CSV table of C-alpha atoms (C1' of nucleotides) in Angstrom, one decimal:
chain,number,residue,atom,x,y,z
A,1,MET,CA,13.4,-9.4,47.0
A,2,GLU,CA,14.1,-12.9,48.4
A,3,ARG,CA,12.1,-15.7,48.9
A,4,GLU,CA,11.2,-15.0,52.4
A,5,ASP,CA,9.6,-11.7,51.6
A,6,THR,CA,7.2,-13.2,48.9
A,7,LEU,CA,5.5,-15.5,51.3
A,8,PRO,CA,3.1,-13.2,52.9
A,9,LEU,CA,2.3,-11.7,49.4
A,10,LEU,CA,1.6,-15.1,47.8
A,11,GLY,CA,-0.3,-15.9,51.0
A,12,GLU,CA,-2.7,-13.3,50.4
A,13,VAL,CA,-3.2,-14.0,46.9
A,14,PHE,CA,-4.1,-17.7,47.8
A,15,ARG,CA,-6.4,-16.5,50.2
A,16,GLU,CA,-8.4,-13.9,47.7
A,17,PHE,CA,-8.5,-16.4,44.7
A,18,GLY,CA,-7.7,-20.0,46.1
A,19,PHE,CA,-5.2,-22.2,44.7
A,20,GLU,CA,-6.5,-22.6,41.3
A,21,GLY,CA,-7.6,-19.4,41.0
A,22,ALA,CA,-4.3,-17.5,41.6
A,23,SER,CA,-2.8,-17.6,38.3
A,24,LEU,CA,0.7,-16.6,37.6
A,25,SER,CA,-0.7,-13.4,35.6
A,26,ILE,CA,-2.9,-12.6,38.8
A,27,ILE,CA,0.0,-13.3,41.2
A,28,HIS,CA,2.0,-10.8,39.1
A,29,LYS,CA,-0.8,-8.2,39.0
A,30,GLN,CA,-1.4,-8.6,42.7
A,31,THR,CA,2.2,-8.6,44.1
A,32,GLY,CA,4.6,-7.2,41.1
A,33,ILE,CA,6.3,-10.3,41.5
A,34,GLY,CA,7.3,-11.7,37.9
A,35,ARG,CA,7.7,-15.3,36.4
A,36,GLY,CA,11.1,-15.2,36.6
A,37,SER,CA,11.6,-14.5,40.4
A,38,LEU,CA,8.9,-17.0,41.1
A,39,TYR,CA,10.5,-19.9,39.2
A,40,HIS,CA,13.7,-18.6,40.7
A,41,PHE,CA,12.2,-19.1,44.1
A,42,PHE,CA,10.0,-22.2,43.7
A,43,PRO,CA,11.5,-24.1,40.8
A,44,SER,CA,8.5,-26.9,41.0
A,45,GLY,CA,5.9,-24.0,40.6
A,46,LYS,CA,2.6,-23.1,42.1
A,47,GLU,CA,2.5,-26.2,44.1
A,48,GLU,CA,5.9,-25.4,45.8
A,49,MET,CA,4.6,-21.8,46.5
A,50,ALA,CA,1.6,-23.0,48.4
A,51,ALA,CA,3.4,-25.5,50.4
A,52,ALA,CA,5.9,-22.7,51.4
A,53,VAL,CA,3.1,-20.6,52.3
A,54,LEU,CA,1.5,-23.1,54.2
A,55,SER,CA,4.7,-23.9,56.0
A,56,ASN,CA,5.2,-20.1,56.7
A,57,ILE,CA,1.7,-20.1,58.3
A,58,ASP,CA,2.2,-23.3,60.5
A,59,ALA,CA,5.5,-21.5,61.7
A,60,TRP,CA,3.6,-18.2,62.6
A,61,PHE,CA,1.3,-20.1,64.5
A,62,GLY,CA,3.6,-22.4,66.1
A,63,ARG,CA,5.5,-19.5,67.5
A,64,GLU,CA,2.6,-17.1,68.2
A,65,VAL,CA,-0.3,-19.6,69.3
A,66,PHE,CA,0.9,-23.1,70.0
A,67,LYS,CA,4.4,-22.4,71.5
A,68,PRO,CA,2.9,-20.1,74.4
A,69,LEU,CA,0.1,-22.6,74.8
A,70,ALA,CA,2.4,-25.4,75.4
A,71,GLU,CA,5.1,-23.3,77.6
A,72,SER,CA,3.6,-20.4,79.3
A,73,ALA,CA,4.0,-20.6,83.2
A,74,GLU,CA,0.3,-19.3,83.3
A,75,PRO,CA,-1.8,-21.2,80.9
A,76,GLU,CA,-5.1,-19.4,81.4
A,77,VAL,CA,-3.1,-16.3,80.2
A,78,ALA,CA,-1.9,-18.0,77.1
A,79,ILE,CA,-5.1,-19.3,76.3
A,80,ASP,CA,-6.6,-15.7,76.7
A,81,GLN,CA,-4.1,-14.2,74.3
A,82,MET,CA,-4.7,-17.1,71.7
A,83,PHE,CA,-8.0,-15.7,71.3
A,84,THR,CA,-6.6,-12.0,71.1
A,85,SER,CA,-4.1,-13.3,68.8
A,86,VAL,CA,-6.5,-15.1,66.6
A,87,ASP,CA,-8.9,-12.3,66.4
A,88,ALA,CA,-5.9,-9.9,65.1
A,89,TYR,CA,-4.9,-12.6,62.6
A,90,PHE,CA,-8.2,-13.6,61.2
A,91,ARG,CA,-9.0,-9.5,61.2
A,92,SER,CA,-12.4,-10.3,63.0
A,93,GLY,CA,-13.2,-12.9,60.4
A,94,LYS,CA,-12.3,-10.5,57.3
A,95,ARG,CA,-9.1,-12.5,56.5
A,96,ILE,CA,-10.2,-16.3,56.0
A,97,CYS,CA,-8.0,-19.2,57.1
A,98,LEU,CA,-6.1,-20.4,54.1
A,99,VAL,CA,-5.8,-23.8,55.4
A,100,GLY,CA,-9.7,-24.0,56.2
A,101,ALA,CA,-10.0,-22.8,52.7
A,102,PHE,CA,-7.7,-25.4,51.4
A,103,ALA,CA,-9.5,-28.0,53.3
A,104,LEU,CA,-12.7,-27.4,51.6
A,105,SER,CA,-11.1,-27.2,48.1
A,106,ASP,CA,-9.9,-29.7,45.6
A,107,THR,CA,-6.6,-28.9,46.6
A,108,ARG,CA,-6.9,-30.7,49.9
A,109,ASP,CA,-5.4,-33.9,49.0
A,110,ARG,CA,-2.1,-32.1,47.2
A,111,PHE,CA,-1.6,-30.6,51.0
A,112,ALA,CA,-3.1,-33.2,53.2
A,113,VAL,CA,-0.4,-33.7,55.3
A,114,ALA,CA,0.3,-30.1,56.2
A,115,LEU,CA,-3.7,-29.3,56.8
A,116,SER,CA,-3.9,-32.4,59.1
A,117,THR,CA,-0.6,-31.0,60.9
A,118,TYR,CA,-1.8,-27.5,61.3
A,119,PHE,CA,-5.1,-28.4,63.3
A,120,ARG,CA,-3.6,-31.6,65.1
A,121,ARG,CA,-1.1,-29.3,66.7
A,122,TRP,CA,-3.6,-26.5,67.5
A,123,LEU,CA,-5.9,-28.9,69.1
A,124,ASP,CA,-3.1,-30.8,71.0
A,125,ALA,CA,-1.8,-27.5,72.5
A,126,LEU,CA,-5.0,-25.9,73.4
A,127,ALA,CA,-6.2,-29.4,75.1
A,128,ALA,CA,-3.1,-29.6,77.0
A,129,ALA,CA,-3.2,-26.0,78.2
A,130,LEU,CA,-6.6,-26.5,79.3
A,131,CYS,CA,-5.7,-29.4,81.3
A,132,ARG,CA,-3.2,-27.5,82.8
A,133,VAL,CA,-5.7,-25.1,83.7
A,134,GLY,CA,-7.6,-27.9,85.6
A,135,PHE,CA,-10.4,-29.2,83.2
A,136,ALA,CA,-10.7,-32.7,83.2
A,137,PRO,CA,-8.6,-34.6,79.9
A,138,ASP,CA,-12.1,-35.4,78.2
A,139,ARG,CA,-13.4,-31.9,78.8
A,140,ALA,CA,-10.3,-30.4,77.7
A,141,CYS,CA,-10.2,-32.2,74.4
A,142,SER,CA,-14.0,-31.6,73.8
A,143,LEU,CA,-13.4,-27.7,74.6
A,144,ALA,CA,-10.5,-27.6,72.3
A,145,GLU,CA,-12.5,-29.0,69.4
A,146,GLU,CA,-15.4,-26.8,70.1
A,147,VAL,CA,-13.1,-23.9,69.8
A,148,VAL,CA,-11.2,-24.7,66.7
A,149,THR,CA,-14.5,-25.8,65.0
A,150,GLY,CA,-16.1,-22.5,66.3
A,151,ILE,CA,-13.4,-20.3,64.8
A,152,GLN,CA,-13.3,-21.9,61.7
A,153,GLY,CA,-17.1,-21.8,61.2
A,154,ALA,CA,-17.5,-18.1,62.5
A,155,ILE,CA,-15.0,-17.1,59.7
A,156,ILE,CA,-17.3,-18.6,57.2
A,157,LEU,CA,-20.3,-17.1,58.4
A,158,THR,CA,-18.6,-13.6,59.0
A,159,ARG,CA,-17.8,-14.1,55.1
A,160,THR,CA,-21.2,-14.8,53.9
A,161,GLN,CA,-23.0,-12.1,56.0
A,162,GLN,CA,-20.1,-9.6,55.6
A,163,ASP,CA,-20.4,-8.9,59.3
A,164,SER,CA,-17.5,-9.2,61.8
A,165,VAL,CA,-19.9,-9.4,64.6
A,166,PHE,CA,-20.3,-12.9,63.9
A,167,PHE,CA,-16.8,-13.7,64.5
A,168,GLU,CA,-16.4,-11.4,67.5
A,169,ARG,CA,-19.4,-12.9,69.2
A,170,SER,CA,-18.0,-16.3,68.6
A,171,ILE,CA,-14.5,-15.5,69.9
A,172,GLU,CA,-15.7,-14.0,73.1
A,173,ARG,CA,-18.3,-17.2,73.8
A,174,LEU,CA,-15.4,-19.4,73.1
A,175,ARG,CA,-13.1,-17.5,75.6
A,176,ALA,CA,-15.7,-17.5,78.0
A,177,ALA,CA,-16.2,-21.2,77.6
A,178,THR,CA,-12.3,-21.9,78.4
A,179,ARG,CA,-12.6,-19.9,81.6
A,180,ILE,CA,-12.9,-22.4,84.4
A,181,GLU,CA,-15.1,-22.2,87.2
A,182,LYS,CA,-13.4,-21.3,90.5
A,183,THR,CA,-15.0,-23.0,93.0
B,1,MET,CA,-32.2,-36.5,31.0
B,2,GLU,CA,-34.0,-33.0,32.0
B,3,ARG,CA,-32.5,-29.8,33.8
B,4,GLU,CA,-33.8,-30.9,37.4
B,5,ASP,CA,-32.0,-34.0,37.2
B,6,THR,CA,-28.4,-32.4,36.3
B,7,LEU,CA,-28.5,-30.6,39.7
B,8,PRO,CA,-27.5,-32.9,42.0
B,9,LEU,CA,-24.8,-34.6,39.7
B,10,LEU,CA,-23.5,-31.0,39.0
B,11,GLY,CA,-23.6,-30.0,42.9
B,12,GLU,CA,-21.1,-33.2,43.6
B,13,VAL,CA,-18.7,-32.1,41.1
B,14,PHE,CA,-18.4,-28.5,42.5
B,15,ARG,CA,-18.3,-30.0,46.0
B,16,GLU,CA,-15.3,-32.1,44.5
B,17,PHE,CA,-13.6,-29.8,42.4
B,18,GLY,CA,-15.0,-26.1,43.1
B,19,PHE,CA,-16.5,-23.7,40.9
B,20,GLU,CA,-13.2,-23.0,38.9
B,21,GLY,CA,-11.8,-26.5,39.1
B,22,ALA,CA,-15.1,-28.0,37.7
B,23,SER,CA,-14.1,-27.5,34.0
B,24,LEU,CA,-16.6,-28.6,31.3
B,25,SER,CA,-14.5,-31.4,30.6
B,26,ILE,CA,-14.1,-32.3,34.2
B,27,ILE,CA,-18.1,-32.2,34.5
B,28,HIS,CA,-18.6,-34.4,31.4
B,29,LYS,CA,-16.0,-36.8,32.6
B,30,GLN,CA,-17.8,-37.1,36.1
B,31,THR,CA,-21.6,-36.8,35.2
B,32,GLY,CA,-21.8,-38.0,31.2
B,33,ILE,CA,-23.2,-34.7,30.8
B,34,GLY,CA,-21.9,-33.2,27.6
B,35,ARG,CA,-21.5,-29.5,26.6
B,36,GLY,CA,-24.5,-29.9,24.1
B,37,SER,CA,-26.7,-30.5,27.1
B,38,LEU,CA,-25.3,-28.4,29.5
B,39,TYR,CA,-25.4,-25.1,27.1
B,40,HIS,CA,-29.2,-26.0,26.4
B,41,PHE,CA,-30.2,-26.1,30.1
B,42,PHE,CA,-28.1,-23.6,31.1
B,43,PRO,CA,-27.6,-21.2,28.2
B,44,SER,CA,-25.5,-18.3,30.2
B,45,GLY,CA,-22.7,-21.0,31.3
B,46,LYS,CA,-21.1,-22.0,34.3
B,47,GLU,CA,-22.6,-19.4,36.7
B,48,GLU,CA,-26.0,-20.3,35.9
B,49,MET,CA,-25.2,-24.0,36.7
B,50,ALA,CA,-23.9,-22.9,40.1
B,51,ALA,CA,-26.5,-20.8,40.7
B,52,ALA,CA,-29.1,-23.5,39.9
B,53,VAL,CA,-27.3,-25.8,42.1
B,54,LEU,CA,-27.2,-23.1,44.9
B,55,SER,CA,-30.8,-22.8,44.7
B,56,ASN,CA,-31.7,-26.5,44.6
B,57,ILE,CA,-29.7,-27.0,47.9
B,58,ASP,CA,-31.4,-23.8,49.5
B,59,ALA,CA,-34.6,-25.2,48.5
B,60,TRP,CA,-33.6,-28.8,50.1
B,61,PHE,CA,-32.9,-27.3,53.4
B,62,GLY,CA,-36.1,-24.9,53.0
B,63,ARG,CA,-38.2,-27.9,52.7
B,64,GLU,CA,-36.3,-30.4,55.3
B,65,VAL,CA,-34.9,-28.0,57.7
B,66,PHE,CA,-36.2,-24.7,57.9
B,67,LYS,CA,-39.8,-25.1,57.2
B,68,PRO,CA,-40.0,-27.9,60.0
B,69,LEU,CA,-38.1,-25.6,62.4
B,70,ALA,CA,-40.7,-23.1,61.7
B,71,GLU,CA,-44.0,-24.7,61.6
B,72,SER,CA,-43.3,-27.9,63.9
B,73,ALA,CA,-45.8,-28.1,66.7
B,74,GLU,CA,-43.2,-29.4,68.8
B,75,PRO,CA,-40.0,-27.4,68.0
B,76,GLU,CA,-37.6,-29.4,70.4
B,77,VAL,CA,-38.4,-32.3,67.9
B,78,ALA,CA,-37.7,-30.6,64.7
B,79,ILE,CA,-34.5,-29.1,66.6
B,80,ASP,CA,-33.6,-32.7,67.1
B,81,GLN,CA,-34.5,-34.0,63.7
B,82,MET,CA,-32.2,-31.2,62.4
B,83,PHE,CA,-29.4,-32.6,63.9
B,84,THR,CA,-30.0,-35.8,62.2
B,85,SER,CA,-31.0,-34.5,58.9
B,86,VAL,CA,-27.8,-32.2,58.9
B,87,ASP,CA,-25.6,-35.4,60.0
B,88,ALA,CA,-27.3,-37.5,57.2
B,89,TYR,CA,-27.1,-34.6,54.8
B,90,PHE,CA,-23.3,-33.8,55.5
B,91,ARG,CA,-22.5,-37.5,55.6
B,92,SER,CA,-21.1,-37.0,58.9
B,93,GLY,CA,-18.5,-34.2,57.6
B,94,LYS,CA,-17.3,-36.5,54.7
B,95,ARG,CA,-19.5,-34.2,52.2
B,96,ILE,CA,-18.7,-30.6,52.4
B,97,CYS,CA,-21.3,-27.9,52.5
B,98,LEU,CA,-21.0,-25.9,49.1
B,99,VAL,CA,-22.2,-23.0,50.6
B,100,GLY,CA,-19.5,-22.8,53.2
B,101,ALA,CA,-16.7,-23.9,50.4
B,102,PHE,CA,-18.0,-21.0,48.0
B,103,ALA,CA,-17.9,-18.5,50.7
B,104,LEU,CA,-14.3,-19.2,51.6
B,105,SER,CA,-13.2,-19.3,47.6
B,106,ASP,CA,-13.0,-16.2,45.1
B,107,THR,CA,-16.3,-17.3,44.0
B,108,ARG,CA,-17.9,-15.4,47.0
B,109,ASP,CA,-18.9,-12.1,45.4
B,110,ARG,CA,-20.8,-13.7,42.4
B,111,PHE,CA,-23.3,-15.9,44.6
B,112,ALA,CA,-23.0,-13.4,47.7
B,113,VAL,CA,-26.8,-13.2,47.9
B,114,ALA,CA,-27.4,-16.9,48.0
B,115,LEU,CA,-24.6,-17.8,50.6
B,116,SER,CA,-25.9,-14.9,52.7
B,117,THR,CA,-29.7,-15.9,52.2
B,118,TYR,CA,-29.0,-19.8,53.2
B,119,PHE,CA,-27.1,-18.9,56.2
B,120,ARG,CA,-29.6,-16.1,57.2
B,121,ARG,CA,-32.5,-18.5,56.9
B,122,TRP,CA,-30.8,-21.1,59.1
B,123,LEU,CA,-30.2,-18.8,62.0
B,124,ASP,CA,-33.5,-17.2,61.8
B,125,ALA,CA,-35.3,-20.5,61.6
B,126,LEU,CA,-33.5,-22.1,64.4
B,127,ALA,CA,-33.3,-19.1,66.9
B,128,ALA,CA,-36.8,-18.7,66.5
B,129,ALA,CA,-37.4,-22.4,67.4
B,130,LEU,CA,-35.3,-22.1,70.2
B,131,CYS,CA,-37.6,-19.2,71.5
B,132,ARG,CA,-40.5,-21.1,71.1
B,133,VAL,CA,-38.7,-23.8,73.3
B,134,GLY,CA,-38.3,-21.8,75.8
B,135,PHE,CA,-35.1,-20.1,75.7
B,136,ALA,CA,-34.6,-16.0,75.8
B,137,PRO,CA,-34.3,-14.4,72.8
B,138,ASP,CA,-30.6,-13.3,73.2
B,139,ARG,CA,-29.7,-16.6,74.3
B,140,ALA,CA,-31.6,-18.4,71.4
B,141,CYS,CA,-29.5,-16.4,68.7
B,142,SER,CA,-26.3,-16.9,70.4
B,143,LEU,CA,-26.9,-20.6,70.2
B,144,ALA,CA,-28.2,-20.4,66.8
B,145,GLU,CA,-24.8,-19.1,65.8
B,146,GLU,CA,-22.8,-21.6,68.0
B,147,VAL,CA,-24.7,-24.4,66.1
B,148,VAL,CA,-24.3,-23.1,62.5
B,149,THR,CA,-20.7,-22.1,63.0
B,150,GLY,CA,-19.8,-25.2,64.6
B,151,ILE,CA,-21.2,-27.4,62.0
B,152,GLN,CA,-19.5,-25.5,59.2
B,153,GLY,CA,-16.3,-25.8,61.3
B,154,ALA,CA,-16.8,-29.6,62.3
B,155,ILE,CA,-16.8,-30.1,58.2
B,156,ILE,CA,-13.2,-28.5,57.8
B,157,LEU,CA,-11.9,-30.5,60.8
B,158,THR,CA,-13.4,-33.8,59.8
B,159,ARG,CA,-12.1,-33.0,56.3
B,160,THR,CA,-8.4,-32.3,57.3
B,161,GLN,CA,-8.2,-35.1,60.0
B,162,GLN,CA,-10.1,-37.2,57.6
B,163,ASP,CA,-12.1,-38.8,60.3
B,164,SER,CA,-15.8,-38.1,60.9
B,165,VAL,CA,-15.4,-38.7,64.6
B,166,PHE,CA,-15.2,-34.9,64.7
B,167,PHE,CA,-18.2,-34.2,63.0
B,168,GLU,CA,-20.2,-36.7,65.0
B,169,ARG,CA,-18.7,-35.1,68.4
B,170,SER,CA,-19.6,-31.7,67.3
B,171,ILE,CA,-23.3,-32.8,66.3
B,172,GLU,CA,-23.9,-34.4,69.7
B,173,ARG,CA,-22.6,-31.5,71.6
B,174,LEU,CA,-24.5,-28.9,69.9
B,175,ARG,CA,-27.7,-31.3,70.2
B,176,ALA,CA,-27.1,-31.5,73.7
B,177,ALA,CA,-26.5,-27.7,74.0
B,178,THR,CA,-29.7,-27.0,72.4
B,179,ARG,CA,-31.9,-29.1,75.1
B,180,ILE,CA,-33.3,-26.9,77.6
B,181,GLU,CA,-32.8,-27.8,81.3
B,182,LYS,CA,-36.4,-28.6,82.7
B,183,THR,CA,-36.6,-27.2,86.1
C,1,DA,C1',35.7,-1.1,39.2
C,2,DA,C1',35.9,-5.9,38.4
C,3,DT,C1',33.8,-10.1,39.0
C,4,DG,C1',30.7,-14.2,40.2
C,5,DA,C1',26.2,-14.8,41.8
C,6,DA,C1',21.5,-14.3,42.5
C,7,DT,C1',17.4,-12.0,40.7
C,8,DT,C1',14.3,-10.7,36.8
C,9,DG,C1',11.9,-9.6,32.7
C,10,DT,C1',10.3,-11.6,28.0
C,11,DA,C1',9.3,-14.4,24.7
C,12,DC,C1',7.7,-18.5,23.8
C,13,DC,C1',5.3,-23.2,24.0
C,14,DA,C1',1.6,-27.1,24.4
C,15,DA,C1',-2.4,-27.8,26.5
C,16,DT,C1',-6.6,-26.5,28.6
C,17,DT,C1',-10.2,-23.3,29.5
C,18,DG,C1',-15.4,-21.6,28.7
C,19,DG,C1',-18.1,-21.0,25.1
C,20,DT,C1',-20.5,-21.1,20.3
C,21,DA,C1',-22.5,-23.3,16.1
C,22,DC,C1',-25.0,-26.8,14.1
C,23,DA,C1',-26.2,-31.1,12.6
C,24,DA,C1',-27.7,-35.4,14.1
C,25,DA,C1',-30.3,-37.8,17.1
C,26,DT,C1',-34.0,-38.7,20.3
C,27,DC,C1',-38.6,-37.9,22.0
C,28,DC,C1',-43.6,-37.3,22.4
C,29,DG,C1',-48.2,-36.0,21.1
C,30,DG,C1',-51.2,-36.6,16.9
D,1,DC,C1',-45.8,-43.8,11.6
D,2,DC,C1',-45.2,-38.5,11.5
D,3,DG,C1',-43.5,-34.1,12.4
D,4,DG,C1',-42.2,-30.9,15.4
D,5,DA,C1',-39.5,-29.6,19.6
D,6,DT,C1',-36.3,-31.1,22.8
D,7,DT,C1',-32.0,-32.8,23.8
D,8,DT,C1',-27.1,-34.3,22.5
D,9,DG,C1',-22.4,-34.8,20.4
D,10,DT,C1',-18.7,-32.6,18.0
D,11,DA,C1',-15.9,-29.4,15.7
D,12,DC,C1',-14.5,-25.4,16.5
D,13,DC,C1',-12.5,-20.6,18.3
D,14,DA,C1',-10.1,-17.0,20.8
D,15,DA,C1',-8.0,-16.4,25.4
D,16,DT,C1',-5.4,-18.2,29.1
D,17,DT,C1',-3.4,-21.6,31.7
D,18,DG,C1',1.2,-23.3,34.1
D,19,DG,C1',5.6,-24.0,32.8
D,20,DT,C1',10.8,-23.3,30.2
D,21,DA,C1',14.6,-20.7,28.4
D,22,DC,C1',17.5,-17.5,28.6
D,23,DA,C1',19.5,-13.0,28.2
D,24,DA,C1',19.8,-8.9,30.8
D,25,DT,C1',20.1,-6.6,35.0
D,26,DT,C1',21.0,-6.1,39.9
D,27,DC,C1',24.0,-7.2,43.8
D,28,DA,C1',27.5,-8.2,47.2
D,29,DT,C1',32.3,-8.8,47.6
D,30,DT,C1',36.7,-8.0,46.9
DNA sequence: AATGAATTGTACCAATTGGTACAAATCCGG
DNA sequence: CCGGATTTGTACCAATTGGTACAATTCATT
């Protein structure tokens, strides 16, 4: 096993137990990765692990979501695809957003830059795509915020109610809201 | 100091450090409450403290938000007032929602009932008020979900961007969305 | 097969954890 | 001012924490 392979495993452990809660013994129990390997790949410890996981997540969203939004010749298709990708990634709200979870935890300060960048890139890419689709710049920004906050909130509600219908309804409502009325 | 007085203090510590992160020594450092008092008021330990804090929060929302929504003779006023109360309570997104934070942490299972109840009551009270104002039942439910998820997401975004403009804009957008168009 | 590098398991460390026990202090009604 | 009950500080406990050291293993390359 090499460094890159550990990131998805570590990510799931951090999702389930949080940064503090993911003790080395829990990480080992859940992933099979031992202390030796962990400190070989991440010499400065847990903080480096979580930072690498966040960076890995950021790269995934960049590739699968932000880049298509920015570069697709058909922005309306990229936006629609974004909702589908997000629904799959978060498993209809059953899988939490690690960035959002860290934002509400005491680890926020530690990873402040990564958390801020993730959402900043998402807002900017989506607002730009909405502009290209024909929304006025102000409306595009506002809509982008509505979508990003709506998704994060939907994950929370789905979690507390243990019912992914809340996530799915939110996604469809936001998807519809981003479709511009053809006049 | 008596039990009731400790709840707001404990609440703030749990907000800042999370359930696991709020160690007894941190609680003592932040609140001045010592082990002796804590285990006198909460004999079964941290879990009882957090449960009491959640119940205290639930009572506050019941009194200040849910009850007015359900009982006010002018539901549109109660809805409008809800946004103002919520903005003050969450300090425009600078203060997190402990229920939402617990929902994304590994303590979710422990307090599952309290977390579920809090949001269930909020959704139901708001949807009922929206019905009374004239929205169709389906539309009222959907709007209530939009408001509750929007608020939770707005707290996350405000936290990561360290800018309460995201919370304030969300509140105003949601407030406007709940005003029915007079025909 | 030999070699050097990358990977991994294990024993160990000081510090901190949640929790207990209990004596001292404080409070309040008579 | 007295006396019982409530409240609090402190010393202590076993268990767990993140991290280190290092020898043993595994791996690719020749």
